[in-house]
PDB file of C-alpha atoms and ligand atoms in Angstrom:
ATOM      1  CA  MET A  24     -20.603 -25.776 -15.024  1.00 86.00           C
ATOM      2  CA  ALA A  25     -22.010 -22.430 -12.582  1.00 92.00           C
ATOM      3  CA  TYR A  26     -18.241 -20.839 -10.834  1.00 96.00           C
ATOM      4  CA  THR A  27     -19.076 -18.256  -7.910  1.00 97.00           C
ATOM      5  CA  TYR A  28     -15.961 -15.499  -8.314  1.00 98.00           C
ATOM      6  CA  ASP A  29     -15.298 -13.845  -5.313  1.00 98.00           C
ATOM      7  CA  GLU A  30     -15.194 -10.142  -5.125  1.00 98.00           C
ATOM      8  CA  ASN A  31     -12.082 -10.375  -2.407  1.00 98.00           C
ATOM      9  CA  ASN A  32      -9.154 -12.140  -3.828  1.00 98.00           C
ATOM     10  CA  ILE A  33      -6.113 -10.245  -4.306  1.00 98.00           C
ATOM     11  CA  PHE A  34      -6.177 -10.089  -8.271  1.00 98.00           C
ATOM     12  CA  ALA A  35      -9.792  -8.375  -7.821  1.00 98.00           C
ATOM     13  CA  LYS A  36      -8.192  -5.693  -5.092  1.00 98.00           C
ATOM     14  CA  ILE A  37      -5.731  -5.085  -8.186  1.00 98.00           C
ATOM     15  CA  LEU A  38      -7.604  -4.656 -10.269  1.00 98.00           C
ATOM     16  CA  ARG A  39     -10.561  -2.522  -7.560  1.00 98.00           C
ATOM     17  CA  GLY A  40      -6.570  -0.558  -6.773  1.00 98.00           C
ATOM     18  CA  GLU A  41      -6.304  -1.367  -3.125  1.00 98.00           C
ATOM     19  CA  ILE A  42      -3.133  -2.753  -3.663  1.00 98.00           C
ATOM     20  CA  PRO A  43      -0.487  -2.163  -5.757  1.00 98.00           C
ATOM     21  CA  ASN A  44       0.763  -3.665  -9.040  1.00 98.00           C
ATOM     22  CA  SER A  45       3.632  -3.956 -11.090  1.00 98.00           C
ATOM     23  CA  THR A  46       1.891  -2.802 -14.632  1.00 98.00           C
ATOM     24  CA  VAL A  47       4.054  -4.738 -17.749  1.00 98.00           C
ATOM     25  CA  VAL A  48       0.626  -4.251 -20.264  1.00 98.00           C
ATOM     26  CA  GLU A  49      -2.979  -2.562 -19.698  1.00 98.00           C
ATOM     27  CA  THR A  50      -5.586  -2.505 -22.305  1.00 98.00           C
ATOM     28  CA  ASP A  51      -9.261  -3.004 -21.998  1.00 98.00           C
ATOM     29  CA  HIS A  52     -10.127  -5.767 -20.616  1.00 98.00           C
ATOM     30  CA  SER A  53      -6.843  -7.348 -19.567  1.00 99.00           C
ATOM     31  CA  LEU A  54      -3.766  -6.311 -17.191  1.00 99.00           C
ATOM     32  CA  ALA A  55      -0.699  -7.729 -17.290  1.00 99.00           C
ATOM     33  CA  PHE A  56       1.382  -7.591 -14.224  1.00 99.00           C
ATOM     34  CA  ARG A  57       4.783  -9.317 -12.256  1.00 98.00           C
ATOM     35  CA  ASP A  58       4.973 -12.130  -9.852  1.00 98.00           C
ATOM     36  CA  ILE A  59       5.756 -11.016  -6.301  1.00 98.00           C
ATOM     37  CA  ASN A  60       7.457 -13.919  -5.584  1.00 98.00           C
ATOM     38  CA  PRO A  61       9.158 -14.314  -9.493  1.00 98.00           C
ATOM     39  CA  LEU A  62      10.090 -18.500 -10.178  1.00 98.00           C
ATOM     40  CA  ALA A  63      11.940 -17.372 -12.880  1.00 98.00           C
ATOM     41  CA  PRO A  64      13.928 -14.101 -14.621  1.00 98.00           C
ATOM     42  CA  ASP A  65      10.239 -13.563 -15.893  1.00 98.00           C
ATOM     43  CA  HIS A  66       7.665 -14.195 -14.445  1.00 98.00           C
ATOM     44  CA  VAL A  67       4.269 -12.155 -15.201  1.00 99.00           C
ATOM     45  CA  LEU A  68       0.964 -12.817 -15.088  1.00 99.00           C
ATOM     46  CA  VAL A  69      -2.302 -12.147 -16.830  1.00 99.00           C
ATOM     47  CA  ILE A  70      -5.956 -11.793 -16.170  1.00 99.00           C
ATOM     48  CA  PRO A  71      -8.430 -10.688 -17.428  1.00 99.00           C
ATOM     49  CA  LYS A  72     -10.278  -7.519 -16.016  1.00 98.00           C
ATOM     50  CA  GLY A  73     -13.255  -9.147 -15.418  1.00 98.00           C
ATOM     51  CA  PRO A  74     -14.312 -11.476 -12.645  1.00 98.00           C
ATOM     52  CA  TYR A  75     -13.913 -15.110 -13.864  1.00 98.00           C
ATOM     53  CA  VAL A  76     -11.932 -18.264 -11.606  1.00 98.00           C
ATOM     54  CA  ASN A  77     -10.521 -19.552 -14.268  1.00 98.00           C
ATOM     55  CA  TYR A  78      -9.509 -20.701 -18.061  1.00 98.00           C
ATOM     56  CA  ALA A  79     -12.444 -22.667 -18.538  1.00 98.00           C
ATOM     57  CA  HIS A  80     -15.299 -20.161 -16.916  1.00 98.00           C
ATOM     58  CA  PHE A  81     -13.182 -16.873 -18.770  1.00 98.00           C
ATOM     59  CA  ALA A  82     -13.235 -19.303 -22.072  1.00 98.00           C
ATOM     60  CA  GLU A  83     -16.922 -20.241 -21.169  1.00 98.00           C
ATOM     61  CA  ALA A  84     -18.372 -16.815 -20.472  1.00 98.00           C
ATOM     62  CA  ALA A  85     -16.366 -14.135 -21.904  1.00 98.00           C
ATOM     63  CA  SER A  86     -16.982 -11.823 -24.625  1.00 98.00           C
ATOM     64  CA  ASP A  87     -15.198 -12.063 -28.079  1.00 98.00           C
ATOM     65  CA  ALA A  88     -13.500  -8.932 -27.636  1.00 98.00           C
ATOM     66  CA  GLU A  89     -12.436 -10.189 -24.278  1.00 98.00           C
ATOM     67  CA  ILE A  90     -11.317 -13.485 -25.587  1.00 98.00           C
ATOM     68  CA  VAL A  91      -9.463 -11.852 -28.114  1.00 98.00           C
ATOM     69  CA  ASP A  92      -7.951  -9.093 -25.509  1.00 98.00           C
ATOM     70  CA  PHE A  93      -6.466 -11.784 -23.679  1.00 98.00           C
ATOM     71  CA  ASN A  94      -4.345 -13.399 -26.013  1.00 98.00           C
ATOM     72  CA  ARG A  95      -3.522 -10.915 -27.520  1.00 98.00           C
ATOM     73  CA  THR A  96      -1.819  -8.924 -24.673  1.00 98.00           C
ATOM     74  CA  LEU A  97      -0.423 -12.463 -24.085  1.00 98.00           C
ATOM     75  CA  GLY A  98       1.410 -11.993 -27.069  1.00 98.00           C
ATOM     76  CA  LYS A  99       2.387  -8.218 -26.283  1.00 98.00           C
ATOM     77  CA  VAL A 100       4.054  -9.278 -23.209  1.00 98.00           C
ATOM     78  CA  VAL A 101       6.091 -12.366 -24.987  1.00 98.00           C
ATOM     79  CA  ALA A 102       6.860  -9.645 -26.776  1.00 98.00           C
ATOM     80  CA  LEU A 103       8.019  -6.739 -24.919  1.00 98.00           C
ATOM     81  CA  ILE A 104       9.521  -9.322 -22.263  1.00 98.00           C
ATOM     82  CA  GLY A 105      11.944 -11.065 -25.576  1.00 98.00           C
ATOM     83  CA  ALA A 106      11.056 -14.241 -24.791  1.00 98.00           C
ATOM     84  CA  GLY A 107       9.926 -14.755 -27.763  1.00 95.00           C
ATOM     85  CA  ASP A 108      13.653 -16.399 -29.172  1.00 97.00           C
ATOM     86  CA  ALA A 109      14.918 -17.951 -26.351  1.00 98.00           C
ATOM     87  CA  GLY A 110      11.171 -19.868 -25.889  1.00 98.00           C
ATOM     88  CA  TYR A 111       9.042 -19.805 -22.818  1.00 98.00           C
ATOM     89  CA  ARG A 112       6.468 -21.450 -20.955  1.00 98.00           C
ATOM     90  CA  LEU A 113       2.713 -19.924 -20.721  1.00 98.00           C
ATOM     91  CA  ILE A 114       0.595 -22.239 -17.105  1.00 98.00           C
ATOM     92  CA  SER A 115      -2.940 -21.613 -15.627  1.00 98.00           C
ATOM     93  CA  ASN A 116      -3.751 -23.366 -12.459  1.00 98.00           C
ATOM     94  CA  ALA A 117      -7.556 -24.118 -11.731  1.00 98.00           C
ATOM     95  CA  GLY A 118      -9.125 -25.270  -8.760  1.00 97.00           C
ATOM     96  CA  ARG A 119      -7.817 -28.147  -5.910  1.00 97.00           C
ATOM     97  CA  ASN A 120      -5.644 -30.309  -8.388  1.00 96.00           C
ATOM     98  CA  GLY A 121      -4.399 -27.446 -10.814  1.00 97.00           C
ATOM     99  CA  VAL A 122      -3.484 -26.414  -6.471  1.00 97.00           C
ATOM    100  CA  GLN A 123      -5.285 -22.278  -8.237  1.00 98.00           C
ATOM    101  CA  ASP A 124      -3.677 -20.447  -5.132  1.00 98.00           C
ATOM    102  CA  VAL A 125      -6.229 -16.812  -6.178  1.00 98.00           C
ATOM    103  CA  PRO A 126      -9.514 -17.563  -7.869  1.00 98.00           C
ATOM    104  CA  HIS A 127      -9.135 -15.318 -10.774  1.00 98.00           C
ATOM    105  CA  LEU A 128      -8.577 -16.107 -13.690  1.00 98.00           C
ATOM    106  CA  HIS A 129      -4.464 -16.283 -13.892  1.00 98.00           C
ATOM    107  CA  VAL A 130      -1.967 -16.855 -17.041  1.00 99.00           C
ATOM    108  CA  HIS A 131       1.649 -17.435 -15.659  1.00 98.00           C
ATOM    109  CA  ILE A 132       3.869 -16.290 -17.909  1.00 98.00           C
ATOM    110  CA  LEU A 133       7.920 -17.817 -17.443  1.00 98.00           C
ATOM    111  CA  ALA A 134      10.238 -16.794 -18.738  1.00 98.00           C
ATOM    112  CA  GLY A 135      14.312 -15.789 -19.241  1.00 98.00           C
ATOM    113  CA  ARG A 136      15.717 -18.895 -18.157  1.00 98.00           C
ATOM    114  CA  PRO A 137      15.786 -23.271 -18.814  1.00 98.00           C
ATOM    115  CA  LEU A 138      12.366 -23.429 -17.363  1.00 97.00           C
ATOM    116  CA  GLY A 139      12.842 -27.903 -16.801  1.00 95.00           C
ATOM    117  CA  PRO A 140      10.500 -31.085 -17.336  1.00 94.00           C
ATOM    118  CA  MET A 141       6.842 -28.936 -17.501  1.00 93.00           C
ATOM    119  CA  LEU A 142       5.611 -31.368 -14.354  1.00 91.00           C
ATOM    120  CA  PHE A 143       7.249 -33.382 -11.792  1.00 83.00           C
ATOM    121  CA  SER A 144       5.891 -36.632 -10.814  1.00 79.00           C
ATOM    122  CA  GLY A 145       4.084 -38.098  -8.838  1.00 68.00           C
TER     123      GLY A 145
HETATM  124  P1  LIG B 228      -1.565 -19.636  -8.455  1.00 64.47           P
HETATM  125  O1  LIG B 228      -1.487 -20.685  -7.528  1.00 64.47           O
HETATM  126  O2  LIG B 228      -1.532 -19.917  -9.561  1.00 64.47           O
HETATM  127  O3  LIG B 228      -3.239 -19.532  -7.799  1.00 64.47           O
HETATM  128  O4  LIG B 228      -0.753 -18.621  -8.993  1.00 64.47           O
HETATM  129  C1  LIG B 228      -1.168 -17.260  -8.016  1.00 64.47           C
HETATM  130  C2  LIG B 228       0.452 -16.362  -7.785  1.00 64.47           C
HETATM  131  O5  LIG B 228      -0.149 -15.007  -6.943  1.00 64.47           O
HETATM  132  C3  LIG B 228       1.303 -16.696  -7.594  1.00 64.47           C
HETATM  133  O6  LIG B 228       2.294 -17.299  -8.284  1.00 64.47           O
HETATM  134  C4  LIG B 228       1.963 -15.563  -5.890  1.00 64.47           C
HETATM  135  O7  LIG B 228       3.136 -15.182  -6.329  1.00 64.47           O
HETATM  136  C5  LIG B 228       1.242 -14.745  -7.393  1.00 64.47           C
HETATM  137  N1  LIG B 228       1.369 -13.005  -6.493  1.00 64.47           N
HETATM  138  C6  LIG B 228       0.442 -13.552  -4.918  1.00 64.47           C
HETATM  139  N2  LIG B 228       0.185 -12.128  -4.402  1.00 64.47           N
HETATM  140  C7  LIG B 228       0.212 -10.655  -5.692  1.00 64.47           C
HETATM  141  C8  LIG B 228       0.522  -9.997  -6.041  1.00 64.47           C
HETATM  142  N3  LIG B 228      -0.054  -9.337  -4.898  1.00 64.47           N
HETATM  143  N4  LIG B 228       1.453  -9.145  -6.885  1.00 64.47           N
HETATM  144  C9  LIG B 228       1.474 -10.228  -7.321  1.00 64.47           C
HETATM  145  N5  LIG B 228       1.511 -11.233  -7.400  1.00 64.47           N
HETATM  146  C10 LIG B 228       0.836 -12.255  -7.364  1.00 64.47           C
END
């Protein structure tokens, strides 16, 4: 599948330093920052620094180093926010049916309260 990356999406602007963010962890290949509209006491977004539209694009096109770094960064955030014991949820929306608003891969890490059912039906 061919992916088209929009260089003007808001996370691209964050990565270029054009918009501020509340950084939790930054590595060579990844950035984790607090969601501006938190849906739980802890709501952190983890993004790769590379231009990937969604998870499948990243899994297909990213280097091994980027993929390892991204996953390790996710783990670091879970440890830093202290969510390992009580638990947390990872969500990565993609495309129209996934209701993805920002077309740069991001994984939401939600924690800090019981999160309820995974999805509402219908
Ligand atoms: P999604 O619907 O999965 O694409 O989620 C996009 C997320 O990005 C939403 O939870 C927004 O609250 C969040 N968001 C949008 N702009 C910013 C920003 N400037 N800083 C942090 N989070 C943002």
